[in-house]
Amino acid sequence: MTLLRNPVIRGFAPDPSLVRVDDWYYVATSSFEWFPTIPIHRSRDLTDWEYAGHVRGAAPGGSLAGVPDSGGIWAPSLSWDGDRFWMVYSIVRSVGTPYFDTDTYVTTATDVDGTWSAPRRIAGHGFDPALFHEGGRVWLLNLQNDHRPGGRRFAGIVLTELDRETLSPIGDTHLLLQHERLVEGPKVVRRDGWYYLVLAEGGTGFEHGVLVARSRELTGPYVLDDGPLLTSRDDPSLPLQKAGHGELVRTPGGDWVLSHLAARPLRTPDGLRCTLGRETAIQAVTWDAEGWPRMRHGGAHPAVEVDIPTEPRPLGRRADSADPLGWPWSTLRAAPDPSWADATSHPGRIRLRGRHGPESWWAHSLLARRITEHRAEAEVTVEARPRTFTQAAGLVLWYNTEAYLALDLTWAEPEGEGQCGQQWRGGGRTVLSLVERDEAGTRQVAVVDVDADRALTLGVTTDGAEARFWYVRDGVRTPVGSPLDFGRLSDDHGSKLRFTGAMAGIHAVDLVDAGFTADFTGFRLDCR
């Protein structure tokens, strides 16, 4: 037995799709508007995980420009047919509308960190696709979306056989199951002559859960179990909330486990706030006398500590990527520009060229890393010469274009002069500007004069739902402004759909000619 502690992949790793190939386990997770697209982690014992690569080329043309916040790649599904890996996923281009405007793609590879085939678009009925392989045949599972006025946006789970070579539909599409509650995320596994349909239930928030139905025939009819296999919705005190979106996998020894998403909430005066996003967890599963899966520890609640029927096995860890802009860095809506790093002449330096502002869905120069614990500290040294208020560069805590906190080196009018915008007349001063952004707009919290000719070290410390920004002056950390509400950078703040997680990173802005550059060195992010 191996003692596993959930979540096993911490910080913004939702919708885990788990597969075992020989003695390796692989998990693919949603990336939404972020690159690298579809991160994949691997493990030998289900407890110790490492980044193993991603699906390069998942976004056709290498771009998700224009995709809204929390749009992009939802719930990819990883599978193995005995010869190669398959990945099926949807790119969601409309969030918060009845249509979703999804494009569904399939790509394959012989190694998760190898070359993935060019994605092929296939016919799909909605998001959350998955593939089921049996006897050399391949079947597509899908959520059916009914966008019509009065229609059910989650109108059931459908199944279509695909031609293995052309990926074209074969024969009829079968309606497997409809339910009064929202169901999505379908996965199928076969055991003892039964086909088990594993479903995400109740949305992906605090009402989330995992339902199971079964049938003797792949095409149905399916009968639901009496209750959820997994949920935390009936107990807000549980340390793991939002438990749902599961997938059953058999171990080499014949035992079973369930991968699922979960979140570790902060308890704030404004309610539960999941700043770390939804994360990947694993539970041990057994089967009852009637042939239904059950949590081995009893009940339907997710456990933090789980005895997994595996032996501890070293990963044989991969060497760190030689790419200075590779994982754990992430970028918005496109891969990082290779020119941002020059490992030959300036090892360790990142030079960002300013582009659109932080609320752009198109061309934002931002590099960020996932925050994985409720206490964290980020620090970086920046050197830049802003000459106008349209230029800025600095340290940012990021959720999306409507939720971020930023401490930026920028330009301001001479002290005592209002915002007249005539920076081309000369004069002015270099300042640190602390801003916070939420759905009500952007507010400047503090302005501090700084020396324009010196590199500055900027930092931020988060503790629970509080964020404190600072900079180093004469070797001493000097606070900038008052503590800010980090809880707004969570899945749960505001009224719009939010599906990602808080990040810490660096960015640069130039709204005139994209000529402004900023040099960053010594970035660190410590989570504890």
GROMACS .gro file of N, CA, C and O in nm, residues 24-25 41-51 312-318:
model
   80
   24TRP      N    1   0.269   0.271  -1.617
   24TRP     CA    2   0.261   0.416  -1.603
   24TRP      C    3   0.116   0.460  -1.600
   24TRP      O    4   0.031   0.405  -1.671
   25TYR      N    5   0.089   0.563  -1.519
   25TYR     CA    6  -0.040   0.632  -1.520
   25TYR      C    7  -0.019   0.771  -1.578
   25TYR      O    8   0.081   0.838  -1.548
   41HIS      N    9   0.046   1.487  -1.695
   41HIS     CA   10   0.135   1.443  -1.587
   41HIS      C   11   0.139   1.291  -1.587
   41HIS      O   12   0.049   1.224  -1.639
   42ARG      N   13   0.245   1.237  -1.526
   42ARG     CA   14   0.259   1.092  -1.521
   42ARG      C   15   0.306   1.047  -1.382
   42ARG      O   16   0.366   1.124  -1.306
   43SER      N   17   0.277   0.920  -1.351
   43SER     CA   18   0.314   0.862  -1.222
   43SER      C   19   0.329   0.712  -1.237
   43SER      O   20   0.264   0.650  -1.323
   44ARG      N   21   0.412   0.652  -1.150
   44ARG     CA   22   0.420   0.506  -1.144
   44ARG      C   23   0.337   0.448  -1.030
   44ARG      O   24   0.305   0.330  -1.031
   45ASP      N   25   0.305   0.531  -0.930
   45ASP     CA   26   0.239   0.478  -0.811
   45ASP      C   27   0.115   0.555  -0.769
   45ASP      O   28   0.061   0.532  -0.660
   46LEU      N   29   0.070   0.650  -0.851
   46LEU     CA   30  -0.050   0.731  -0.828
   46LEU      C   31  -0.032   0.837  -0.718
   46LEU      O   32  -0.123   0.916  -0.695
   47THR      N   33   0.083   0.842  -0.655
   47THR     CA   34   0.105   0.939  -0.548
   47THR      C   35   0.204   1.048  -0.589
   47THR      O   36   0.186   1.165  -0.556
   48ASP      N   37   0.309   1.011  -0.658
   48ASP     CA   38   0.415   1.102  -0.696
   48ASP      C   39   0.401   1.130  -0.846
   48ASP      O   40   0.414   1.038  -0.928
   49TRP      N   41   0.375   1.257  -0.881
   49TRP     CA   42   0.344   1.293  -1.018
   49TRP      C   43   0.444   1.395  -1.070
   49TRP      O   44   0.495   1.477  -0.995
   50GLU      N   45   0.466   1.392  -1.202
   50GLU     CA   46   0.551   1.492  -1.266
   50GLU      C   47   0.491   1.532  -1.400
   50GLU      O   48   0.418   1.454  -1.463
   51TYR      N   49   0.524   1.653  -1.442
   51TYR     CA   50   0.483   1.700  -1.574
   51TYR      C   51   0.551   1.614  -1.680
   51TYR      O   52   0.672   1.590  -1.674
  312PRO      N   53   0.528   0.209  -0.367
  312PRO     CA   54   0.600   0.331  -0.407
  312PRO      C   55   0.703   0.298  -0.515
  312PRO      O   56   0.779   0.202  -0.502
  313ARG      N   57   0.701   0.377  -0.622
  313ARG     CA   58   0.793   0.352  -0.731
  313ARG      C   59   0.851   0.485  -0.777
  313ARG      O   60   0.778   0.581  -0.799
  314PRO      N   61   0.982   0.494  -0.791
  314PRO     CA   62   1.042   0.620  -0.836
  314PRO      C   63   1.001   0.653  -0.977
  314PRO      O   64   0.974   0.564  -1.059
  315LEU      N   65   0.997   0.782  -1.005
  315LEU     CA   66   0.956   0.826  -1.137
  315LEU      C   67   1.066   0.810  -1.241
  315LEU      O   68   1.038   0.800  -1.360
  316GLY      N   69   1.193   0.814  -1.196
  316GLY     CA   70   1.298   0.826  -1.296
  316GLY      C   71   1.282   0.960  -1.364
  316GLY      O   72   1.262   0.970  -1.484
  317ARG      N   73   1.283   1.064  -1.281
  317ARG     CA   74   1.237   1.197  -1.324
  317ARG      C   75   1.306   1.244  -1.452
  317ARG      O   76   1.425   1.227  -1.470
  318ARG      N   77   1.226   1.308  -1.533
  318ARG     CA   78   1.278   1.367  -1.654
  318ARG      C   79   1.366   1.487  -1.620
  318ARG      O   80   1.343   1.557  -1.522
   0.00000   0.00000   0.00000
